[in-house]
Coordinates of C-alpha atoms in Angstrom, one line a residue:
M1 CA 62.3 104.3 42.0
Q2 CA 64.8 107.2 42.4
M3 CA 67.9 106.3 44.3
F4 CA 69.3 108.5 47.1
P5 CA 72.8 109.4 46.1
L6 CA 75.5 109.9 48.7
F7 CA 77.4 113.1 48.9
D8 CA 78.0 114.6 45.4
F9 CA 79.2 118.2 45.6
S10 CA 79.8 118.6 41.8
Q11 CA 76.8 120.9 41.5
F12 CA 75.1 123.4 43.8
P13 CA 71.4 123.8 43.5
S14 CA 69.9 127.0 42.3
P15 CA 69.0 129.8 44.8
A16 CA 65.9 129.4 47.0
V17 CA 62.7 129.4 45.0
K18 CA 59.8 131.6 46.0
I19 CA 57.0 129.9 48.0
P20 CA 53.5 131.0 47.2
E21 CA 52.0 133.3 49.7
N22 CA 49.3 130.9 50.8
Q23 CA 51.9 128.4 51.9
K24 CA 54.1 130.7 53.9
L25 CA 52.0 130.9 57.0
R26 CA 51.7 127.1 57.2
K27 CA 55.4 126.5 56.7
E28 CA 56.5 129.0 59.3
Q29 CA 54.7 126.9 62.0
Y30 CA 57.4 124.3 61.6
K31 CA 60.2 126.8 62.3
K32 CA 61.6 126.4 65.7
G33 CA 63.3 129.0 67.9
I34 CA 61.5 132.0 66.3
T35 CA 60.7 133.8 69.5
A36 CA 62.9 135.1 72.2
E37 CA 61.3 132.9 74.9
D38 CA 61.5 129.8 72.8
A39 CA 65.1 130.4 71.7
S40 CA 66.2 131.0 75.2
K41 CA 64.5 128.0 76.7
R42 CA 65.9 125.6 74.1
R43 CA 69.4 127.0 73.6
I44 CA 70.7 129.4 76.3
D45 CA 71.7 126.5 78.6
L46 CA 73.7 125.0 75.8
A47 CA 75.4 128.3 75.0
D48 CA 76.4 128.8 78.6
Q49 CA 77.7 125.3 78.8
L50 CA 79.9 125.7 75.7
R51 CA 81.3 129.0 76.9
K52 CA 82.1 127.5 80.3
Q53 CA 84.1 124.8 78.5
Q54 CA 86.1 127.4 76.7
R55 CA 86.7 129.7 79.7
L56 CA 86.0 127.5 82.7
E57 CA 84.7 129.8 85.4
S58 CA 85.3 133.1 83.5
I59 CA 82.4 133.0 81.1
S60 CA 80.1 135.6 82.6
K61 CA 82.7 136.8 85.1
R62 CA 86.4 137.6 85.0
R63 CA 88.9 137.9 87.7
K64 CA 92.0 140.1 87.5
D65 CA 94.6 137.7 88.7
I66 CA 97.7 139.5 87.4
V67 CA 100.3 139.6 90.1
T68 CA 103.3 141.9 89.5
N69 CA 106.8 141.3 90.8
A70 CA 106.3 144.0 93.4
D71 CA 103.4 142.0 94.7
F72 CA 105.6 139.0 95.6
S73 CA 107.1 140.9 98.5
V74 CA 103.7 141.9 99.7
D75 CA 102.6 138.3 99.4
S76 CA 105.6 137.1 101.4
K77 CA 104.9 139.6 104.2
M78 CA 101.3 138.6 104.4
N79 CA 102.1 134.9 104.6
D80 CA 104.7 135.5 107.3
S81 CA 102.3 137.4 109.5
G82 CA 99.4 135.1 108.8
T83 CA 97.2 138.1 108.1
K84 CA 93.5 137.4 107.8
I85 CA 91.2 139.2 105.3
T86 CA 89.1 140.6 108.2
D87 CA 92.2 142.1 109.8
L88 CA 93.1 143.8 106.6
A89 CA 89.6 145.2 106.3
K90 CA 89.8 146.7 109.8
Q91 CA 93.3 148.0 109.0
L92 CA 92.1 149.7 105.8
I93 CA 89.2 151.4 107.7
L94 CA 91.6 152.7 110.3
S95 CA 94.5 153.6 108.0
N96 CA 95.4 157.1 106.9
S97 CA 96.0 158.2 103.4
E98 CA 99.7 157.2 103.5
T99 CA 99.0 153.6 104.3
Q100 CA 95.8 153.1 102.4
Q101 CA 97.6 152.1 99.1
Q102 CA 99.6 149.4 100.9
T103 CA 96.6 148.0 102.7
L104 CA 94.6 147.9 99.5
K105 CA 97.3 146.0 97.8
L106 CA 97.4 143.5 100.6
I107 CA 93.7 142.9 100.3
R108 CA 93.9 142.7 96.5
V109 CA 96.8 140.1 96.6
K110 CA 94.9 138.1 99.3
L111 CA 91.8 137.9 97.0
T112 CA 94.1 136.9 94.1
Q113 CA 95.7 134.2 96.2
T114 CA 92.3 132.6 96.8
A115 CA 91.0 133.2 93.2
K116 CA 89.7 129.6 92.8
D117 CA 87.9 129.5 96.2
N118 CA 87.5 133.0 97.4
Q119 CA 83.9 133.3 98.3
D120 CA 84.5 133.2 102.1
D121 CA 87.0 136.1 101.8
I122 CA 84.5 138.0 99.7
N123 CA 81.7 137.5 102.2
E124 CA 84.0 138.5 105.1
L125 CA 85.0 141.7 103.4
L126 CA 81.4 142.6 102.6
N127 CA 80.4 141.9 106.2
A128 CA 83.2 144.2 107.4
N129 CA 81.3 147.1 105.8
I130 CA 84.3 148.0 103.6
L131 CA 82.3 149.0 100.5
P132 CA 81.5 152.7 101.5
L133 CA 85.2 153.3 102.0
L134 CA 86.2 151.6 98.7
F135 CA 83.6 153.7 96.9
R136 CA 85.0 156.9 98.4
L137 CA 88.5 156.0 97.4
M138 CA 87.4 155.2 93.8
L139 CA 85.8 158.7 93.5
S140 CA 88.8 160.6 94.8
D141 CA 88.7 164.3 93.9
D142 CA 92.3 164.2 92.8
P143 CA 92.7 161.3 90.4
V144 CA 96.2 162.3 89.4
T145 CA 97.7 162.4 92.9
N146 CA 95.6 159.5 94.2
H147 CA 96.0 157.4 91.0
E148 CA 97.4 154.3 92.8
V149 CA 94.7 154.4 95.5
I150 CA 92.0 154.6 92.8
Y151 CA 93.7 151.9 90.9
E152 CA 94.0 149.5 93.8
S153 CA 90.5 150.2 95.2
S154 CA 88.8 149.7 91.9
W155 CA 90.8 146.4 91.5
V156 CA 89.5 145.2 94.8
V157 CA 85.9 146.0 93.9
L158 CA 86.4 144.3 90.5
N159 CA 87.5 141.1 92.3
L160 CA 84.7 141.3 94.8
L161 CA 82.3 141.3 91.9
S162 CA 83.9 138.3 90.3
G163 CA 83.0 135.8 93.0
T164 CA 81.7 132.6 91.4
N165 CA 78.3 131.1 92.1
N166 CA 77.3 133.8 94.5
T167 CA 74.7 136.2 93.0
E168 CA 73.8 137.3 96.5
A169 CA 77.2 138.8 97.1
C170 CA 77.1 140.6 93.7
M171 CA 73.7 142.0 94.4
K172 CA 74.9 143.2 97.8
I173 CA 77.6 145.2 96.1
V174 CA 75.1 146.5 93.5
N175 CA 72.6 147.5 96.2
A176 CA 75.4 149.4 98.0
G177 CA 75.7 151.7 94.9
V178 CA 78.5 150.3 92.9
I179 CA 76.7 151.1 89.6
D180 CA 76.4 154.8 90.5
V181 CA 80.1 154.9 91.4
L182 CA 81.2 153.2 88.1
F183 CA 79.1 155.6 86.0
K184 CA 80.5 158.6 87.8
M185 CA 84.0 157.3 87.2
L186 CA 83.2 157.2 83.5
T187 CA 82.4 160.9 83.4
V188 CA 85.9 162.0 84.4
F189 CA 89.2 161.3 82.9
R190 CA 90.6 158.0 84.0
P191 CA 93.9 156.4 82.8
P192 CA 93.5 153.2 80.7
S193 CA 94.4 151.0 83.6
V194 CA 91.5 152.3 85.8
L195 CA 89.1 152.4 82.8
E196 CA 89.8 148.7 82.3
H197 CA 88.7 148.0 85.9
I198 CA 85.5 150.0 85.4
I199 CA 84.5 148.2 82.2
W200 CA 85.6 144.9 83.7
S201 CA 83.3 145.5 86.7
F202 CA 80.4 146.3 84.4
G203 CA 81.0 143.1 82.6
N204 CA 81.0 141.1 85.8
I205 CA 77.7 142.7 86.9
A206 CA 76.1 142.1 83.5
G207 CA 77.1 138.5 83.6
D208 CA 75.6 137.9 87.0
N209 CA 72.0 139.1 87.0
N210 CA 69.5 139.7 84.2
S211 CA 67.6 142.4 85.8
V212 CA 70.8 144.4 86.5
R213 CA 71.6 144.1 82.8
V214 CA 68.4 145.9 81.9
N215 CA 69.3 148.6 84.5
L216 CA 72.8 149.1 83.0
V217 CA 71.4 149.5 79.5
S218 CA 68.6 151.9 80.6
R219 CA 71.3 154.1 82.2
G220 CA 73.2 154.4 79.0
I221 CA 76.1 151.9 79.3
L222 CA 76.0 151.2 75.5
Q223 CA 76.1 154.9 74.7
C224 CA 79.1 155.3 76.9
F225 CA 80.8 152.4 75.1
A226 CA 80.1 154.0 71.8
E227 CA 82.0 157.1 72.9
I228 CA 84.9 155.0 74.1
F229 CA 85.0 153.1 70.8
A230 CA 85.3 156.4 69.0
S231 CA 88.3 157.4 71.1
N232 CA 90.3 154.5 69.6
P233 CA 91.1 152.7 72.8
K234 CA 93.9 150.1 73.2
I235 CA 93.2 146.5 72.4
S236 CA 92.7 145.4 76.0
I237 CA 89.9 147.9 76.5
L238 CA 88.3 146.9 73.2
E239 CA 88.3 143.2 74.4
L240 CA 86.7 144.1 77.7
M241 CA 84.0 146.2 76.1
V242 CA 83.1 143.5 73.5
W243 CA 83.0 140.9 76.3
T244 CA 80.7 143.2 78.4
I245 CA 78.4 143.8 75.4
S246 CA 78.3 140.1 74.8
N247 CA 77.1 139.6 78.5
L248 CA 74.5 142.4 78.0
A249 CA 73.2 140.6 74.9
R250 CA 72.6 137.3 76.7
G251 CA 69.8 136.1 78.9
V252 CA 66.1 136.9 79.4
P253 CA 64.6 139.5 79.3
T254 CA 66.3 140.5 76.1
I255 CA 67.6 144.0 75.7
P256 CA 65.7 145.9 73.0
F257 CA 67.6 145.5 69.7
V258 CA 67.5 149.3 69.1
Q259 CA 70.0 149.8 72.0
F260 CA 72.7 147.8 70.1
V261 CA 72.2 149.4 66.7
P262 CA 74.7 152.3 67.2
L263 CA 77.4 149.7 68.0
L264 CA 76.8 147.4 65.1
P265 CA 79.1 149.2 62.6
V266 CA 82.0 148.9 65.1
L267 CA 81.3 145.3 65.8
H268 CA 81.0 144.6 62.1
K269 CA 84.4 146.2 61.6
M270 CA 85.9 143.9 64.2
I271 CA 84.3 140.8 62.7
I272 CA 85.9 141.4 59.3
S273 CA 89.2 142.7 60.6
E274 CA 92.4 141.0 59.7
D275 CA 94.3 142.9 62.5
H276 CA 96.6 140.5 64.4
D277 CA 95.8 142.0 67.8
I278 CA 92.0 141.4 67.2
L279 CA 92.6 137.9 65.9
S280 CA 94.9 137.0 68.8
S281 CA 92.5 138.2 71.5
N282 CA 89.0 137.1 72.4
I283 CA 87.4 139.9 70.4
L284 CA 86.4 137.8 67.4
F285 CA 84.9 135.1 69.7
E286 CA 82.8 137.6 71.6
C287 CA 81.7 139.5 68.5
C288 CA 80.5 136.2 67.0
W289 CA 78.4 135.6 70.1
I290 CA 77.0 139.1 70.0
F291 CA 75.7 138.7 66.5
A292 CA 74.4 135.2 67.3
R293 CA 72.4 136.5 70.3
L294 CA 71.1 139.5 68.5
T295 CA 69.6 137.3 65.8
E296 CA 68.0 135.0 68.3
D297 CA 65.2 137.5 69.3
H298 CA 62.3 137.5 66.9
S299 CA 60.0 139.5 69.2
Q300 CA 59.8 142.1 66.4
G301 CA 59.4 139.7 63.5
N302 CA 62.5 139.3 61.3
S303 CA 63.4 143.0 61.2
Q304 CA 66.4 142.4 63.4
I305 CA 67.8 139.7 61.2
E306 CA 67.2 142.0 58.1
H307 CA 69.1 144.9 59.8
I308 CA 72.1 142.7 60.6
L309 CA 72.1 141.1 57.1
K310 CA 72.4 144.6 55.6
L311 CA 75.8 144.9 57.3
N312 CA 77.0 142.1 54.9
V313 CA 78.3 139.9 57.8
F314 CA 76.6 136.8 56.5
P315 CA 79.4 135.8 54.1
K316 CA 82.0 136.1 56.9
F317 CA 80.0 133.8 59.1
V318 CA 79.8 131.3 56.3
S319 CA 83.6 131.4 56.1
F320 CA 83.8 130.8 59.9
I321 CA 82.3 127.4 59.4
G322 CA 85.8 126.3 58.4
H323 CA 87.6 128.3 61.1
P324 CA 90.3 126.2 62.9
D325 CA 89.0 127.2 66.4
E326 CA 85.8 125.4 67.5
N327 CA 85.0 128.4 69.8
I328 CA 84.5 130.5 66.7
Q329 CA 82.6 127.7 64.9
I330 CA 79.9 127.3 67.6
P331 CA 78.6 131.0 67.6
S332 CA 78.9 131.1 63.9
L333 CA 76.7 128.0 63.5
R334 CA 74.3 129.6 66.0
F335 CA 74.2 132.7 63.9
L336 CA 73.5 130.8 60.7
G337 CA 70.9 128.7 62.5
N338 CA 69.1 131.9 63.6
I339 CA 69.1 133.2 60.1
A340 CA 67.4 129.9 59.1
T341 CA 64.6 130.7 61.5
G342 CA 63.8 133.9 59.5
N343 CA 61.5 134.4 56.6
T344 CA 61.8 132.5 53.3
D345 CA 64.3 134.9 51.7
Q346 CA 66.5 135.1 54.8
C347 CA 66.6 131.3 55.2
G348 CA 67.2 131.0 51.4
L349 CA 70.5 132.7 51.9
L350 CA 72.0 129.5 53.3
S351 CA 71.2 127.8 50.0
Q352 CA 72.5 130.6 47.9
Y353 CA 75.8 130.6 49.7
G354 CA 76.2 126.9 49.6
V355 CA 76.1 126.5 53.4
L356 CA 74.4 123.1 53.6
P357 CA 77.3 121.0 52.2
R358 CA 79.6 122.7 54.6
L359 CA 77.4 121.7 57.6
L360 CA 77.4 118.0 56.8
P361 CA 80.8 117.1 58.3
F362 CA 79.5 118.3 61.7
L363 CA 76.9 115.5 61.7
K364 CA 79.8 113.2 62.5
H365 CA 81.5 115.5 64.9
D366 CA 82.7 113.8 68.1
K367 CA 81.0 116.5 70.2
K368 CA 77.3 116.2 70.8
A369 CA 76.8 120.0 70.8
F370 CA 77.9 120.3 67.2
R371 CA 75.7 117.5 66.0
K372 CA 72.6 119.0 67.8
E373 CA 73.3 122.4 66.4
I374 CA 73.5 121.1 62.8
C375 CA 70.3 119.1 63.1
W376 CA 68.5 122.2 64.4
I377 CA 69.7 124.2 61.4
L378 CA 68.6 121.4 59.0
S379 CA 65.2 121.2 60.6
N380 CA 64.6 124.9 59.8
L381 CA 66.0 124.6 56.3
A382 CA 63.5 121.7 55.7
A383 CA 60.7 124.0 56.9
N384 CA 61.7 126.6 54.4
G385 CA 60.6 124.8 51.2
E386 CA 61.3 122.3 48.5
N387 CA 64.6 123.7 47.3
E388 CA 66.3 123.0 50.6
I389 CA 64.6 119.6 50.9
Q390 CA 65.7 118.6 47.4
Q391 CA 69.3 119.7 48.3
M392 CA 69.2 117.4 51.3
I393 CA 68.0 114.6 49.2
T394 CA 70.7 115.2 46.6
L395 CA 73.4 115.3 49.2
G396 CA 72.2 112.0 50.8
V397 CA 71.9 113.5 54.3
L398 CA 68.4 112.1 55.1
P399 CA 69.3 108.4 55.4
H400 CA 71.9 109.5 58.0
I401 CA 69.3 111.6 59.8
C402 CA 67.0 108.5 60.0
N403 CA 69.9 106.5 61.4
M404 CA 70.6 109.2 64.0
I405 CA 67.0 109.0 65.2
Q406 CA 67.6 105.4 66.2
T407 CA 71.1 105.8 67.6
E408 CA 71.6 109.3 69.1
S409 CA 70.8 110.7 72.5
C410 CA 67.3 111.9 73.2
E411 CA 67.9 115.6 72.6
I412 CA 69.6 115.0 69.2
R413 CA 66.9 112.5 68.2
K414 CA 64.4 115.2 68.8
E415 CA 66.2 117.6 66.4
C416 CA 66.6 114.8 63.8
G417 CA 62.9 114.1 64.2
W418 CA 62.1 117.7 63.2
V419 CA 64.4 117.4 60.2
L420 CA 62.6 114.3 58.9
C421 CA 59.0 115.5 59.7
N422 CA 59.6 118.9 58.1
C423 CA 61.0 117.3 55.0
I424 CA 57.9 115.0 54.6
I425 CA 55.3 117.6 55.5
N426 CA 56.7 120.3 53.3
L427 CA 57.6 118.2 50.3
D428 CA 55.1 118.1 47.4
E429 CA 53.1 115.0 47.2
K430 CA 54.3 114.1 43.7
N431 CA 57.8 113.8 45.1
I432 CA 56.9 112.1 48.4
G433 CA 57.2 108.5 47.1
I434 CA 60.9 108.5 47.7
F435 CA 60.2 108.6 51.5
T436 CA 58.1 105.5 51.5
E437 CA 61.0 103.2 52.5
S438 CA 61.5 101.1 55.6
I439 CA 64.3 103.3 57.0
V440 CA 62.0 106.3 57.0
I441 CA 59.0 104.4 58.4
F442 CA 61.1 102.9 61.2
A443 CA 62.5 106.3 62.1
L444 CA 59.1 107.9 62.3
C445 CA 57.7 105.1 64.4
D446 CA 60.7 105.5 66.8
L447 CA 59.5 109.0 67.4
F448 CA 56.3 107.8 68.9
K449 CA 58.2 107.7 72.3
Q450 CA 59.0 111.4 72.2
S451 CA 57.5 113.5 75.0
D452 CA 57.4 116.7 72.9
T453 CA 53.8 117.0 71.9
S454 CA 54.5 119.3 68.9
L455 CA 57.0 116.8 67.5
L456 CA 54.7 113.9 68.1
C457 CA 51.9 115.6 66.4
S458 CA 54.1 116.4 63.4
T459 CA 55.3 112.8 63.3
L460 CA 51.8 111.5 63.0
E461 CA 51.0 114.1 60.3
A462 CA 54.1 113.0 58.4
L463 CA 53.3 109.3 58.7
E464 CA 49.7 109.9 57.6
K465 CA 50.9 111.8 54.6
L466 CA 53.2 109.0 53.6
L467 CA 50.4 106.4 54.0
L468 CA 48.0 108.5 52.0
C469 CA 50.5 109.1 49.2
A470 CA 51.4 105.4 49.1
S471 CA 47.7 104.5 48.7
R472 CA 47.3 106.9 45.8
C473 CA 50.6 106.3 44.0
S474 CA 52.3 103.2 42.6
V475 CA 53.7 102.4 46.0
S476 CA 51.9 99.5 47.8
V477 CA 50.4 100.8 51.0
N478 CA 50.5 97.3 52.4
R479 CA 54.2 97.3 52.3
V480 CA 54.3 100.5 54.5
V481 CA 51.7 99.1 56.8
S482 CA 53.7 95.9 57.2
W483 CA 56.7 97.8 58.3
I484 CA 54.7 99.7 61.0
E485 CA 53.2 96.4 62.2
Q486 CA 56.6 94.6 62.2
R487 CA 57.9 96.2 65.4
D488 CA 54.6 96.4 67.2
H489 CA 54.2 100.1 66.4
V490 CA 50.5 99.6 65.9
S491 CA 50.0 99.1 69.6
E492 CA 51.8 102.4 70.2
L493 CA 49.5 104.1 67.7
E494 CA 46.5 102.7 69.6
M495 CA 47.8 104.1 72.8
L496 CA 48.3 107.5 71.2
Q497 CA 44.6 107.6 70.6
Y498 CA 44.1 108.1 74.3
R499 CA 46.5 111.0 74.7
D500 CA 45.1 114.2 76.3
N501 CA 46.3 116.2 73.4
H502 CA 43.4 116.5 70.9
D503 CA 45.6 116.7 67.8
I504 CA 47.7 113.7 68.7
S505 CA 44.6 111.6 69.6
R506 CA 42.8 112.7 66.4
R507 CA 45.7 111.9 64.0
A508 CA 46.4 108.6 65.7
S509 CA 42.8 107.6 65.4
N510 CA 42.7 108.6 61.7
I511 CA 45.7 106.4 60.9
I512 CA 44.2 103.4 62.8
F513 CA 40.8 103.8 61.1
Q514 CA 42.1 104.2 57.6
F515 CA 45.0 101.7 57.5
F516 CA 44.8 99.2 60.3
N517 CA 41.2 98.2 60.7
N518 CA 41.6 94.8 58.8
L519 CA 44.9 93.6 60.1
D520 CA 43.5 90.5 61.7
E521 CA 41.8 89.3 58.5
N522 CA 44.9 89.7 56.4
E523 CA 47.6 88.8 59.0
D524 CA 49.0 85.9 57.0
D525 CA 49.1 87.9 53.8
E526 CA 50.9 90.7 55.5
I527 CA 53.5 88.4 57.0
E528 CA 54.2 86.9 53.6
R529 CA 54.5 90.4 52.0
H530 CA 56.8 91.5 54.8
A531 CA 59.2 88.6 54.1
V532 CA 59.3 89.5 50.4
Y533 CA 59.9 93.2 51.1
E534 CA 62.6 92.5 53.6
T535 CA 64.6 90.4 51.2
D536 CA 64.0 92.3 48.0
T537 CA 65.8 95.7 48.3
S538 CA 66.9 96.0 44.7
N539 CA 64.5 98.9 44.1
A540 CA 64.8 100.6 47.5
G541 CA 65.0 104.3 47.1
F542 CA 66.1 105.4 50.5
Q543 CA 69.1 103.4 51.8
L544 CA 71.6 104.2 54.5
D545 CA 75.1 103.5 53.3
P546 CA 77.0 101.9 56.3
N547 CA 80.2 103.5 54.9
F548 CA 78.6 107.0 55.0
Q549 CA 81.4 109.4 54.2
I550 CA 81.8 113.1 53.8
D551 CA 82.9 114.5 50.5
Q552 CA 86.6 114.8 50.3
N553 CA 86.5 118.5 49.6
F554 CA 85.0 119.2 53.0
Q555 CA 86.5 118.7 56.4
I556 CA 86.2 120.1 59.9
Q557 CA 89.5 121.6 61.0
N558 CA 90.1 120.9 64.7
S559 CA 93.1 122.8 65.8
S560 CA 94.3 123.7 69.3
S561 CA 95.1 127.1 67.9
S562 CA 92.7 129.8 68.9
H563 CA 93.2 131.8 65.7
Y564 CA 93.9 131.6 62.0
E565 CA 97.4 130.4 61.1
E566 CA 99.7 133.3 60.5
G567 CA 99.7 134.5 57.0
S568 CA 96.3 133.0 56.2
S569 CA 93.6 135.1 54.6
S570 CA 90.0 134.4 55.7
S571 CA 88.6 137.2 53.5
S572 CA 89.8 135.8 50.2
S573 CA 86.8 133.6 49.7
F574 CA 83.4 133.1 51.2
F575 CA 84.0 129.4 50.9
P576 CA 87.3 128.6 52.6
E577 CA 88.7 125.3 51.5
M578 CA 88.5 122.5 54.2
E579 CA 91.1 119.9 53.5
F580 CA 90.4 116.3 54.4

């Protein structure tokens, strides 16, 4: 019987083969994450969690905490007088034009002081009915003369919008009319410092509420950003706009893809840029997340993926697999995984560009998020066709997947289960004999405990296929049956017959009826056979090497650096070397 080799990267398989039309529909049912709703339910929580780890509390919101030297004297005076935020609010309302700037600065510094726990101050300011005055100051008729007042008042509003874990406060500011004010400010000339506050505020609003995101886009925020991009703004404004666009692209309901199309060329230019300022900022990180999110929505079929692939960004994302910053790797893997949920040709790109071998090191990553992401990608590759499955067999990844089903956490076991089931279900029967080994049977039976009905149904379908193939081929079906009986999985099958789900009940009943009706009569024979099979593994075709290793040519680079090393060139090759 054919042996499963461990990792041998000496040859890459040929590009993805075409799947006959009558098989395409069936294979697509095993793709996961192919609708906006499904993708969001399964993955948006993970995305938010990863971004929070990278930015702590400033994922969907930012706070402008810059304190200048001039602010220290203001800070000292405020501490000496024991000024409360409510007193400052009253002082601002009663102040004249000459003292407004100083009072605004006192309020802003007070908010900055309590940046980590400022919600009480925010609520007190809002209850003091300070918003109408702040809005009037932001819309001053003389932006040149009153620049400092506009600057400070817009900064205060920005920080009011950045309160953590308080959507109610943000919505109170939105309902007071802040969106109208911000759009009006965009229509007149504003210096870069004030423009930063405007864009920053939009980003905070977009990160707080999904319905408001839709409102912002419907009012033309992305068109305004396209005009600002065309004006060649400074790098800090670029970073804020990309971050805001990333917030607009997240969540449910999804923004229509057509709204983002005018910005794609600019985003593509930043993705491939070697400019030091872009690489040393968060622009690349946010651009990767934008493309990852835009490819997540399949509400219009695979047309969005096709549109983005025409930008020729795919090779760049392949190279990002070996990026030294994990925060670039995660959205890049998400992007590649979303491409794998596309049609046969789109998914086949991962094989053509040799992506699979580069994913394998992540199966042993110390972070669960990476392992889960890779298993999700592998499950969709396995659903694409025999070319991808044969590549997994050649690389020896499937024994490791079987082992992970028995050792990993529940959510990763689920993804591994989809990998194994998709491989068995989508592999031609003439090649299925290699899967009739104990490690596969035990892994499938361990999936009986899964609560996901779709996975459980596929597990039974895969097991039935293996049993049927074993009974028709040279493989002894009794051997497979004995493995299932060994760990009392037969009783689990019997219980599955009584599940409410018709498909699960029917498949479990079929397996029992065809293969386990005469267990009592042949019990002694089966025990004897089982003993023979357990001791004789000389011809086992599917074995897990306990010293499972990744090929020496591939390695995950984990660096504390957020960007490429100075002088490196990420564009020289689509397949960057990953030194062990």
